[in-house]
Amino acid sequence: MATRQLGRSIALQSLYEWDFLDKKEDLAKIVERNINEFAPGFDEPEFVFKLVSGVIEHINELDAIIEKAAPEWPLPQVAVIDRNALRIGLFELLHANKDEVPPKVAINEAIEIAKNYGGPNSGKFINGVLGTVYKEIEATLPKEVVSQKPEEKEKEEVKVLRQAQDKE
């Protein structure tokens, strides 16, 4: 398993445990324990901590986007694995450096961790939700933004998505 894939898996396992325990446990300790248990000698622990802390920092925003993109699935009814795979995928889609994690990679990685750890339909569900969000981002960007450098486009994508949320 590639390093970043392993990091995402550890992030998912950690967020799953934290979410399953009603967000009452120390997430940093959960992440540290999971790295030591499932990936001793893992050479990019900062990637896992960055991913998990980014999800937590933006959790309200991410959850609102999930609820908008999948209105027939209230967040508490979404399986804990799927909910956290979506959070990770959305965080990378919206907030990761696009040179490091292009949007389609963020989507595909979330689908893969959902397939590996979720139910038989998890991959399809994650694909549908993240695909909807990605299409909305692309559709709302002005044509000149689509041809911008990745870092400029990234700022505009986040701005447009936040404006769409504020309108609701």
Tab-separated table of N, CA and C in Angstrom:
chain	number	residue	atom	x	y	z
A	1	MET	N	0.849	-1.174	0.000
A	1	MET	CA	0.000	0.000	0.000
A	1	MET	C	0.894	1.237	0.000
A	2	ALA	N	0.576	2.183	-0.862
A	2	ALA	CA	1.349	3.417	-0.956
A	2	ALA	C	1.242	4.197	0.357
A	3	THR	N	2.240	5.019	0.614
A	3	THR	CA	2.321	5.744	1.876
A	3	THR	C	1.094	6.607	2.131
A	4	ARG	N	0.684	7.386	1.149
A	4	ARG	CA	-0.467	8.280	1.348
A	4	ARG	C	-1.758	7.477	1.520
A	5	GLN	N	-1.882	6.373	0.792
A	5	GLN	CA	-3.067	5.517	0.963
A	5	GLN	C	-3.120	4.978	2.388
A	6	LEU	N	-1.984	4.522	2.886
A	6	LEU	CA	-1.917	4.033	4.255
A	6	LEU	C	-2.267	5.159	5.227
A	7	GLY	N	-1.760	6.349	4.965
A	7	GLY	CA	-2.078	7.500	5.813
A	7	GLY	C	-3.566	7.803	5.836
A	8	ARG	N	-4.202	7.729	4.675
A	8	ARG	CA	-5.657	7.963	4.611
A	8	ARG	C	-6.410	6.872	5.362
A	9	SER	N	-5.934	5.654	5.262
A	9	SER	CA	-6.578	4.554	5.991
A	9	SER	C	-6.482	4.760	7.495
A	10	ILE	N	-5.329	5.190	7.955
A	10	ILE	CA	-5.157	5.458	9.383
A	10	ILE	C	-6.038	6.638	9.805
A	11	ALA	N	-6.101	7.657	8.970
A	11	ALA	CA	-6.971	8.796	9.261
A	11	ALA	C	-8.425	8.334	9.357
A	12	LEU	N	-8.859	7.497	8.418
A	12	LEU	CA	-10.232	6.995	8.434
A	12	LEU	C	-10.492	6.170	9.694
A	13	GLN	N	-9.584	5.268	10.035
A	13	GLN	CA	-9.759	4.440	11.228
A	13	GLN	C	-9.844	5.310	12.479
A	14	SER	N	-9.029	6.340	12.519
A	14	SER	CA	-9.008	7.223	13.687
A	14	SER	C	-10.287	8.054	13.782
A	15	LEU	N	-10.701	8.627	12.662
A	15	LEU	CA	-11.942	9.407	12.655
A	15	LEU	C	-13.152	8.524	12.949
A	16	TYR	N	-13.118	7.295	12.435
A	16	TYR	CA	-14.202	6.348	12.699
A	16	TYR	C	-14.329	6.100	14.204
A	17	GLU	N	-13.207	5.784	14.834
A	17	GLU	CA	-13.227	5.490	16.276
A	17	GLU	C	-13.706	6.712	17.065
A	18	TRP	N	-13.183	7.864	16.739
A	18	TRP	CA	-13.549	9.106	17.418
A	18	TRP	C	-15.034	9.406	17.242
A	19	ASP	N	-15.530	9.269	16.023
A	19	ASP	CA	-16.941	9.532	15.714
A	19	ASP	C	-17.837	8.487	16.382
A	20	PHE	N	-17.424	7.220	16.331
A	20	PHE	CA	-18.191	6.131	16.931
A	20	PHE	C	-18.347	6.326	18.442
A	21	LEU	N	-17.322	6.875	19.071
A	21	LEU	CA	-17.341	7.126	20.515
A	21	LEU	C	-17.898	8.513	20.839
A	22	ASP	N	-18.755	9.023	19.971
A	22	ASP	CA	-19.433	10.315	20.145
A	22	ASP	C	-18.482	11.489	20.297
A	23	LYS	N	-17.320	11.408	19.672
A	23	LYS	CA	-16.350	12.511	19.627
A	23	LYS	C	-15.877	12.932	21.017
A	24	LYS	N	-15.863	11.981	21.947
A	24	LYS	CA	-15.494	12.290	23.330
A	24	LYS	C	-14.049	11.923	23.669
A	25	GLU	N	-13.418	11.125	22.828
A	25	GLU	CA	-12.049	10.692	23.109
A	25	GLU	C	-11.053	11.689	22.516
A	26	ASP	N	-9.818	11.635	22.982
A	26	ASP	CA	-8.751	12.497	22.483
A	26	ASP	C	-8.313	11.972	21.117
A	27	LEU	N	-8.669	12.702	20.078
A	27	LEU	CA	-8.392	12.258	18.713
A	27	LEU	C	-6.892	12.138	18.433
A	28	ALA	N	-6.095	13.041	18.966
A	28	ALA	CA	-4.648	12.973	18.747
A	28	ALA	C	-4.068	11.667	19.300
A	29	LYS	N	-4.554	11.246	20.451
A	29	LYS	CA	-4.089	9.978	21.041
A	29	LYS	C	-4.544	8.782	20.198
A	30	ILE	N	-5.758	8.873	19.672
A	30	ILE	CA	-6.262	7.793	18.811
A	30	ILE	C	-5.387	7.676	17.564
A	31	VAL	N	-5.079	8.817	16.934
A	31	VAL	CA	-4.249	8.820	15.727
A	31	VAL	C	-2.868	8.248	16.033
A	32	GLU	N	-2.273	8.719	17.103
A	32	GLU	CA	-0.933	8.249	17.486
A	32	GLU	C	-0.921	6.740	17.725
A	33	ARG	N	-1.931	6.250	18.452
A	33	ARG	CA	-2.020	4.814	18.713
A	33	ARG	C	-2.195	4.027	17.408
A	34	ASN	N	-3.046	4.520	16.521
A	34	ASN	CA	-3.287	3.817	15.263
A	34	ASN	C	-2.059	3.800	14.360
A	35	ILE	N	-1.314	4.885	14.347
A	35	ILE	CA	-0.071	4.893	13.567
A	35	ILE	C	0.877	3.839	14.125
A	36	ASN	N	1.043	3.816	15.444
A	36	ASN	CA	1.952	2.856	16.070
A	36	ASN	C	1.492	1.415	15.879
A	37	GLU	N	0.173	1.199	15.925
A	37	GLU	CA	-0.361	-0.158	15.831
A	37	GLU	C	-0.426	-0.672	14.394
A	38	PHE	N	-0.894	0.157	13.473
A	38	PHE	CA	-1.139	-0.308	12.110
A	38	PHE	C	-0.037	0.042	11.126
A	39	ALA	N	0.858	0.948	11.515
A	39	ALA	CA	1.924	1.355	10.594
A	39	ALA	C	3.196	1.716	11.342
A	40	PRO	N	3.741	0.752	12.103
A	40	PRO	CA	4.981	1.076	12.825
A	40	PRO	C	6.068	1.484	11.821
A	41	GLY	N	6.760	2.558	12.117
A	41	GLY	CA	7.796	3.044	11.219
A	41	GLY	C	7.256	3.873	10.060
A	42	PHE	N	5.976	4.191	10.094
A	42	PHE	CA	5.346	5.001	9.044
A	42	PHE	C	6.118	6.306	8.904
A	43	ASP	N	6.509	6.651	7.674
A	43	ASP	CA	7.406	7.789	7.485
A	43	ASP	C	6.708	9.128	7.215
A	44	GLU	N	5.382	9.172	7.229
A	44	GLU	CA	4.680	10.436	7.028
A	44	GLU	C	3.553	10.642	8.048
A	45	PRO	N	3.854	10.525	9.337
A	45	PRO	CA	2.786	10.715	10.329
A	45	PRO	C	2.177	12.117	10.255
A	46	GLU	N	2.983	13.102	9.831
A	46	GLU	CA	2.457	14.467	9.732
A	46	GLU	C	1.326	14.559	8.700
A	47	PHE	N	1.357	13.710	7.671
A	47	PHE	CA	0.276	13.681	6.682
A	47	PHE	C	-1.039	13.266	7.345
A	48	VAL	N	-0.975	12.249	8.183
A	48	VAL	CA	-2.180	11.767	8.876
A	48	VAL	C	-2.708	12.853	9.813
A	49	PHE	N	-1.823	13.445	10.594
A	49	PHE	CA	-2.251	14.487	11.530
A	49	PHE	C	-2.810	15.702	10.785
A	50	LYS	N	-2.203	16.061	9.667
A	50	LYS	CA	-2.690	17.188	8.865
A	50	LYS	C	-4.082	16.886	8.313
A	51	LEU	N	-4.283	15.679	7.832
A	51	LEU	CA	-5.569	15.272	7.275
A	51	LEU	C	-6.657	15.262	8.356
A	52	VAL	N	-6.359	14.633	9.472
A	52	VAL	CA	-7.334	14.540	10.561
A	52	VAL	C	-7.629	15.923	11.140
A	53	SER	N	-6.614	16.716	11.383
A	53	SER	CA	-6.856	18.048	11.958
A	53	SER	C	-7.592	18.940	10.966
A	54	GLY	N	-7.319	18.783	9.667
A	54	GLY	CA	-8.050	19.549	8.656
A	54	GLY	C	-9.519	19.179	8.618
A	55	VAL	N	-9.809	17.885	8.706
A	55	VAL	CA	-11.208	17.437	8.740
A	55	VAL	C	-11.906	18.026	9.960
A	56	ILE	N	-11.266	17.970	11.120
A	56	ILE	CA	-11.875	18.475	12.350
A	56	ILE	C	-12.062	19.993	12.282
A	57	GLU	N	-11.079	20.683	11.760
A	57	GLU	CA	-11.163	22.141	11.644
A	57	GLU	C	-12.336	22.566	10.751
A	58	HIS	N	-12.636	21.771	9.728
A	58	HIS	CA	-13.672	22.129	8.749
A	58	HIS	C	-14.905	21.233	8.848
A	59	ILE	N	-15.073	20.525	9.954
A	59	ILE	CA	-16.120	19.498	10.031
A	59	ILE	C	-17.528	20.048	9.804
A	60	ASN	N	-17.829	21.224	10.325
A	60	ASN	CA	-19.174	21.788	10.127
A	60	ASN	C	-19.412	22.111	8.650
A	61	GLU	N	-18.421	22.687	8.021
A	61	GLU	CA	-18.510	22.993	6.584
A	61	GLU	C	-18.662	21.701	5.772
A	62	LEU	N	-17.839	20.700	6.070
A	62	LEU	CA	-17.877	19.436	5.336
A	62	LEU	C	-19.223	18.743	5.517
A	63	ASP	N	-19.722	18.717	6.744
A	63	ASP	CA	-21.009	18.070	7.012
A	63	ASP	C	-22.154	18.783	6.292
A	64	ALA	N	-22.098	20.105	6.244
A	64	ALA	CA	-23.144	20.859	5.537
A	64	ALA	C	-23.127	20.532	4.047
A	65	ILE	N	-21.957	20.383	3.477
A	65	ILE	CA	-21.837	20.046	2.054
A	65	ILE	C	-22.366	18.637	1.805
A	66	ILE	N	-22.052	17.713	2.691
A	66	ILE	CA	-22.550	16.339	2.548
A	66	ILE	C	-24.077	16.340	2.592
A	67	GLU	N	-24.639	17.057	3.544
A	67	GLU	CA	-26.102	17.102	3.664
A	67	GLU	C	-26.751	17.730	2.442
A	68	LYS	N	-26.104	18.720	1.848
A	68	LYS	CA	-26.645	19.357	0.642
A	68	LYS	C	-26.526	18.418	-0.560
A	69	ALA	N	-25.414	17.722	-0.670
A	69	ALA	CA	-25.184	16.853	-1.828
A	69	ALA	C	-25.959	15.539	-1.742
A	70	ALA	N	-26.339	15.133	-0.541
A	70	ALA	CA	-27.095	13.883	-0.356
A	70	ALA	C	-28.277	14.150	0.575
A	71	PRO	N	-29.246	14.972	0.132
A	71	PRO	CA	-30.333	15.383	1.026
A	71	PRO	C	-31.221	14.236	1.501
A	72	GLU	N	-31.268	13.152	0.751
A	72	GLU	CA	-32.092	12.015	1.154
A	72	GLU	C	-31.413	11.158	2.226
A	73	TRP	N	-30.174	11.505	2.572
A	73	TRP	CA	-29.421	10.776	3.592
A	73	TRP	C	-29.005	11.740	4.700
A	74	PRO	N	-29.833	11.912	5.731
A	74	PRO	CA	-29.406	12.750	6.860
A	74	PRO	C	-28.100	12.203	7.444
A	75	LEU	N	-27.217	13.085	7.803
A	75	LEU	CA	-25.877	12.688	8.247
A	75	LEU	C	-25.865	11.603	9.320
A	76	PRO	N	-26.737	11.654	10.330
A	76	PRO	CA	-26.716	10.580	11.328
A	76	PRO	C	-27.074	9.205	10.752
A	77	GLN	N	-27.757	9.173	9.602
A	77	GLN	CA	-28.121	7.902	8.975
A	77	GLN	C	-27.032	7.355	8.059
A	78	VAL	N	-26.064	8.184	7.715
A	78	VAL	CA	-24.954	7.733	6.872
A	78	VAL	C	-24.026	6.888	7.743
A	79	ALA	N	-23.624	5.742	7.240
A	79	ALA	CA	-22.723	4.861	7.994
A	79	ALA	C	-21.482	5.641	8.440
A	80	VAL	N	-20.994	5.336	9.621
A	80	VAL	CA	-19.862	6.071	10.201
A	80	VAL	C	-18.648	6.032	9.263
A	81	ILE	N	-18.383	4.879	8.665
A	81	ILE	CA	-17.255	4.775	7.718
A	81	ILE	C	-17.483	5.703	6.535
A	82	ASP	N	-18.665	5.641	5.947
A	82	ASP	CA	-18.959	6.465	4.769
A	82	ASP	C	-18.894	7.953	5.107
A	83	ARG	N	-19.439	8.311	6.246
A	83	ARG	CA	-19.438	9.717	6.675
A	83	ARG	C	-18.008	10.250	6.776
A	84	ASN	N	-17.121	9.448	7.351
A	84	ASN	CA	-15.743	9.914	7.520
A	84	ASN	C	-14.925	9.808	6.245
A	85	ALA	N	-15.220	8.851	5.393
A	85	ALA	CA	-14.574	8.792	4.072
A	85	ALA	C	-14.970	10.028	3.264
A	86	LEU	N	-16.241	10.425	3.361
A	86	LEU	CA	-16.693	11.641	2.684
A	86	LEU	C	-15.992	12.875	3.239
A	87	ARG	N	-15.862	12.940	4.538
A	87	ARG	CA	-15.189	14.099	5.153
A	87	ARG	C	-13.746	14.206	4.671
A	88	ILE	N	-13.054	13.075	4.640
A	88	ILE	CA	-11.666	13.076	4.168
A	88	ILE	C	-11.605	13.492	2.703
A	89	GLY	N	-12.455	12.887	1.875
A	89	GLY	CA	-12.463	13.220	0.450
A	89	GLY	C	-12.804	14.681	0.201
A	90	LEU	N	-13.811	15.182	0.888
A	90	LEU	CA	-14.186	16.591	0.728
A	90	LEU	C	-13.090	17.524	1.213
A	91	PHE	N	-12.487	17.190	2.347
A	91	PHE	CA	-11.400	18.036	2.834
A	91	PHE	C	-10.292	18.121	1.790
A	92	GLU	N	-9.903	16.980	1.232
A	92	GLU	CA	-8.835	17.005	0.224
A	92	GLU	C	-9.303	17.707	-1.052
A	93	LEU	N	-10.538	17.509	-1.429
A	93	LEU	CA	-11.072	18.145	-2.633
A	93	LEU	C	-11.091	19.664	-2.490
A	94	LEU	N	-11.470	20.149	-1.325
A	94	LEU	CA	-11.648	21.586	-1.125
A	94	LEU	C	-10.433	22.313	-0.558
A	95	HIS	N	-9.638	21.637	0.267
A	95	HIS	CA	-8.608	22.354	1.013
A	95	HIS	C	-7.177	21.873	0.788
A	96	ALA	N	-7.001	20.737	0.143
A	96	ALA	CA	-5.635	20.241	-0.071
A	96	ALA	C	-4.971	21.026	-1.201
A	97	ASN	N	-3.666	21.024	-1.188
A	97	ASN	CA	-2.898	21.623	-2.272
A	97	ASN	C	-3.179	20.816	-3.539
A	98	LYS	N	-3.711	21.462	-4.561
A	98	LYS	CA	-4.117	20.757	-5.791
A	98	LYS	C	-2.925	20.170	-6.547
A	99	ASP	N	-1.718	20.700	-6.309
A	99	ASP	CA	-0.532	20.109	-6.937
A	99	ASP	C	-0.197	18.770	-6.283
A	100	GLU	N	-0.469	18.646	-4.984
A	100	GLU	CA	-0.209	17.401	-4.261
A	100	GLU	C	-1.346	16.406	-4.431
A	101	VAL	N	-2.580	16.906	-4.373
A	101	VAL	CA	-3.763	16.046	-4.464
A	101	VAL	C	-4.752	16.679	-5.448
A	102	PRO	N	-4.636	16.343	-6.725
A	102	PRO	CA	-5.604	16.861	-7.694
A	102	PRO	C	-7.011	16.392	-7.329
A	103	PRO	N	-8.038	17.146	-7.713
A	103	PRO	CA	-9.411	16.805	-7.339
A	103	PRO	C	-9.811	15.360	-7.644
A	104	LYS	N	-9.474	14.872	-8.809
A	104	LYS	CA	-9.878	13.504	-9.158
A	104	LYS	C	-9.158	12.467	-8.297
A	105	VAL	N	-7.950	12.772	-7.866
A	105	VAL	CA	-7.230	11.873	-6.963
A	105	VAL	C	-7.920	11.867	-5.599
A	106	ALA	N	-8.324	13.045	-5.115
A	106	ALA	CA	-9.033	13.126	-3.828
A	106	ALA	C	-10.297	12.278	-3.870
A	107	ILE	N	-11.037	12.378	-4.972
A	107	ILE	CA	-12.275	11.606	-5.117
A	107	ILE	C	-11.968	10.116	-5.176
A	108	ASN	N	-11.022	9.728	-6.013
A	108	ASN	CA	-10.692	8.301	-6.163
A	108	ASN	C	-10.161	7.683	-4.876
A	109	GLU	N	-9.358	8.424	-4.140
A	109	GLU	CA	-8.830	7.902	-2.880
A	109	GLU	C	-9.946	7.693	-1.859
A	110	ALA	N	-10.894	8.627	-1.801
A	110	ALA	CA	-12.029	8.469	-0.877
A	110	ALA	C	-12.876	7.261	-1.267
A	111	ILE	N	-13.074	7.066	-2.558
A	111	ILE	CA	-13.832	5.906	-3.040
A	111	ILE	C	-13.120	4.616	-2.634
A	112	GLU	N	-11.817	4.570	-2.807
A	112	GLU	CA	-11.051	3.353	-2.487
A	112	GLU	C	-11.084	3.023	-0.999
A	113	ILE	N	-10.931	4.036	-0.131
A	113	ILE	CA	-10.980	3.700	1.299
A	113	ILE	C	-12.388	3.276	1.699
A	114	ALA	N	-13.402	3.856	1.048
A	114	ALA	CA	-14.780	3.441	1.342
A	114	ALA	C	-15.012	2.004	0.884
A	115	LYS	N	-14.485	1.643	-0.268
A	115	LYS	CA	-14.616	0.256	-0.757
A	115	LYS	C	-13.911	-0.715	0.176
A	116	ASN	N	-12.741	-0.314	0.666
A	116	ASN	CA	-11.953	-1.201	1.529
A	116	ASN	C	-12.558	-1.389	2.912
A	117	TYR	N	-13.195	-0.360	3.448
A	117	TYR	CA	-13.651	-0.422	4.835
A	117	TYR	C	-15.166	-0.353	4.996
A	118	GLY	N	-15.879	0.090	3.971
A	118	GLY	CA	-17.320	0.266	4.081
A	118	GLY	C	-18.107	-0.925	3.569
A	119	GLY	N	-19.380	-0.691	3.359
A	119	GLY	CA	-20.289	-1.726	2.871
A	119	GLY	C	-20.203	-1.887	1.357
A	120	PRO	N	-21.022	-2.775	0.815
A	120	PRO	CA	-20.959	-3.069	-0.620
A	120	PRO	C	-21.307	-1.882	-1.520
A	121	ASN	N	-22.066	-0.925	-1.017
A	121	ASN	CA	-22.443	0.233	-1.828
A	121	ASN	C	-21.699	1.514	-1.444
A	122	SER	N	-20.758	1.401	-0.528
A	122	SER	CA	-20.057	2.592	-0.036
A	122	SER	C	-19.327	3.339	-1.145
A	123	GLY	N	-18.625	2.620	-1.989
A	123	GLY	CA	-17.871	3.264	-3.068
A	123	GLY	C	-18.775	4.053	-3.996
A	124	LYS	N	-19.919	3.481	-4.335
A	124	LYS	CA	-20.873	4.167	-5.222
A	124	LYS	C	-21.439	5.414	-4.544
A	125	PHE	N	-21.748	5.295	-3.265
A	125	PHE	CA	-22.294	6.431	-2.518
A	125	PHE	C	-21.281	7.576	-2.455
A	126	ILE	N	-20.045	7.250	-2.106
A	126	ILE	CA	-18.979	8.260	-2.009
A	126	ILE	C	-18.761	8.902	-3.376
A	127	ASN	N	-18.722	8.088	-4.422
A	127	ASN	CA	-18.538	8.588	-5.778
A	127	ASN	C	-19.662	9.556	-6.146
A	128	GLY	N	-20.897	9.188	-5.827
A	128	GLY	CA	-22.030	10.046	-6.152
A	128	GLY	C	-21.972	11.391	-5.456
A	129	VAL	N	-21.688	11.366	-4.163
A	129	VAL	CA	-21.657	12.615	-3.388
A	129	VAL	C	-20.481	13.495	-3.825
A	130	LEU	N	-19.289	12.926	-3.882
A	130	LEU	CA	-18.124	13.735	-4.258
A	130	LEU	C	-18.190	14.179	-5.712
A	131	GLY	N	-18.734	13.321	-6.567
A	131	GLY	CA	-18.913	13.696	-7.975
A	131	GLY	C	-19.863	14.872	-8.114
A	132	THR	N	-20.937	14.872	-7.331
A	132	THR	CA	-21.898	15.984	-7.339
A	132	THR	C	-21.222	17.282	-6.906
A	133	VAL	N	-20.445	17.220	-5.839
A	133	VAL	CA	-19.755	18.412	-5.339
A	133	VAL	C	-18.752	18.916	-6.373
A	134	TYR	N	-17.990	18.001	-6.961
A	134	TYR	CA	-16.982	18.384	-7.946
A	134	TYR	C	-17.631	19.034	-9.168
A	135	LYS	N	-18.735	18.461	-9.650
A	135	LYS	CA	-19.439	19.034	-10.811
A	135	LYS	C	-19.974	20.422	-10.485
A	136	GLU	N	-20.467	20.597	-9.268
A	136	GLU	CA	-20.968	21.913	-8.863
A	136	GLU	C	-19.843	22.936	-8.833
A	137	ILE	N	-18.699	22.537	-8.325
A	137	ILE	CA	-17.549	23.448	-8.293
A	137	ILE	C	-17.164	23.832	-9.715
A	138	GLU	N	-17.025	22.843	-10.579
A	138	GLU	CA	-16.620	23.098	-11.961
A	138	GLU	C	-17.650	23.948	-12.702
A	139	ALA	N	-18.939	23.691	-12.459
A	139	ALA	CA	-20.002	24.412	-13.162
A	139	ALA	C	-20.102	25.866	-12.730
A	140	THR	N	-19.724	26.162	-11.502
A	140	THR	CA	-19.874	27.520	-10.999
A	140	THR	C	-18.645	28.385	-11.228
A	141	LEU	N	-17.578	27.784	-11.710
A	141	LEU	CA	-16.368	28.565	-11.954
A	141	LEU	C	-16.459	29.288	-13.298
A	142	PRO	N	-16.084	30.550	-13.326
A	142	PRO	CA	-16.013	31.243	-14.616
A	142	PRO	C	-14.980	30.566	-15.522
A	143	LYS	N	-15.176	30.669	-16.836
A	143	LYS	CA	-14.278	29.996	-17.788
A	143	LYS	C	-12.820	30.391	-17.602
A	144	GLU	N	-12.563	31.660	-17.260
A	144	GLU	CA	-11.174	32.087	-17.083
A	144	GLU	C	-10.523	31.411	-15.878
A	145	VAL	N	-11.314	31.041	-14.890
A	145	VAL	CA	-10.769	30.359	-13.713
A	145	VAL	C	-10.371	28.935	-14.068
A	146	VAL	N	-11.157	28.270	-14.920
A	146	VAL	CA	-10.866	26.887	-15.305
A	146	VAL	C	-9.484	26.790	-15.930
A	147	SER	N	-9.046	27.848	-16.619
A	147	SER	CA	-7.738	27.808	-17.276
A	147	SER	C	-6.617	28.389	-16.407
A	148	GLN	N	-6.918	28.780	-15.162
A	148	GLN	CA	-5.915	29.351	-14.272
A	148	GLN	C	-4.924	28.299	-13.789
A	149	LYS	N	-3.839	28.812	-13.206
A	149	LYS	CA	-2.880	27.940	-12.536
A	149	LYS	C	-3.593	27.247	-11.381
A	150	PRO	N	-3.150	26.038	-11.012
A	150	PRO	CA	-3.845	25.278	-9.961
A	150	PRO	C	-4.055	26.036	-8.656
A	151	GLU	N	-3.053	26.771	-8.174
A	151	GLU	CA	-3.207	27.450	-6.884
A	151	GLU	C	-4.221	28.596	-6.967
A	152	GLU	N	-4.298	29.290	-8.109
A	152	GLU	CA	-5.285	30.353	-8.277
A	152	GLU	C	-6.685	29.758	-8.396
A	153	LYS	N	-6.790	28.662	-9.133
A	153	LYS	CA	-8.075	27.993	-9.327
A	153	LYS	C	-8.599	27.466	-7.985
A	154	GLU	N	-7.696	26.924	-7.186
A	154	GLU	CA	-8.075	26.376	-5.877
A	154	GLU	C	-8.724	27.456	-5.015
A	155	LYS	N	-8.138	28.647	-4.957
A	155	LYS	CA	-8.696	29.729	-4.153
A	155	LYS	C	-10.090	30.105	-4.658
A	156	GLU	N	-10.258	30.164	-5.962
A	156	GLU	CA	-11.548	30.529	-6.545
A	156	GLU	C	-12.596	29.448	-6.290
A	157	GLU	N	-12.196	28.168	-6.383
A	157	GLU	CA	-13.134	27.067	-6.135
A	157	GLU	C	-13.695	27.138	-4.720
A	158	VAL	N	-12.831	27.347	-3.744
A	158	VAL	CA	-13.262	27.420	-2.353
A	158	VAL	C	-14.157	28.637	-2.152
A	159	LYS	N	-13.799	29.755	-2.746
A	159	LYS	CA	-14.598	30.978	-2.631
A	159	LYS	C	-16.004	30.758	-3.195
A	160	VAL	N	-16.099	30.157	-4.367
A	160	VAL	CA	-17.393	29.919	-5.010
A	160	VAL	C	-18.240	28.969	-4.173
A	161	LEU	N	-17.640	27.913	-3.657
A	161	LEU	CA	-18.379	26.950	-2.854
A	161	LEU	C	-18.902	27.606	-1.574
A	162	ARG	N	-18.088	28.409	-0.935
A	162	ARG	CA	-18.520	29.088	0.291
A	162	ARG	C	-19.652	30.081	0.007
A	163	GLN	N	-19.571	30.767	-1.142
A	163	GLN	CA	-20.651	31.686	-1.511
A	163	GLN	C	-21.948	30.932	-1.723
A	164	ALA	N	-21.863	29.765	-2.342
A	164	ALA	CA	-23.067	28.950	-2.576
A	164	ALA	C	-23.671	28.496	-1.240
A	165	GLN	N	-22.830	28.157	-0.286
A	165	GLN	CA	-23.317	27.751	1.039
A	165	GLN	C	-23.980	28.915	1.749
A	166	ASP	N	-23.403	30.105	1.628
A	166	ASP	CA	-23.937	31.278	2.316
A	166	ASP	C	-25.317	31.651	1.793
A	167	LYS	N	-25.606	31.335	0.538
A	167	LYS	CA	-26.895	31.666	-0.059
A	167	LYS	C	-28.019	30.819	0.512
A	168	GLU	N	-27.675	29.664	1.059
A	168	GLU	CA	-28.709	28.736	1.557
A	168	GLU	C	-29.230	29.109	2.892
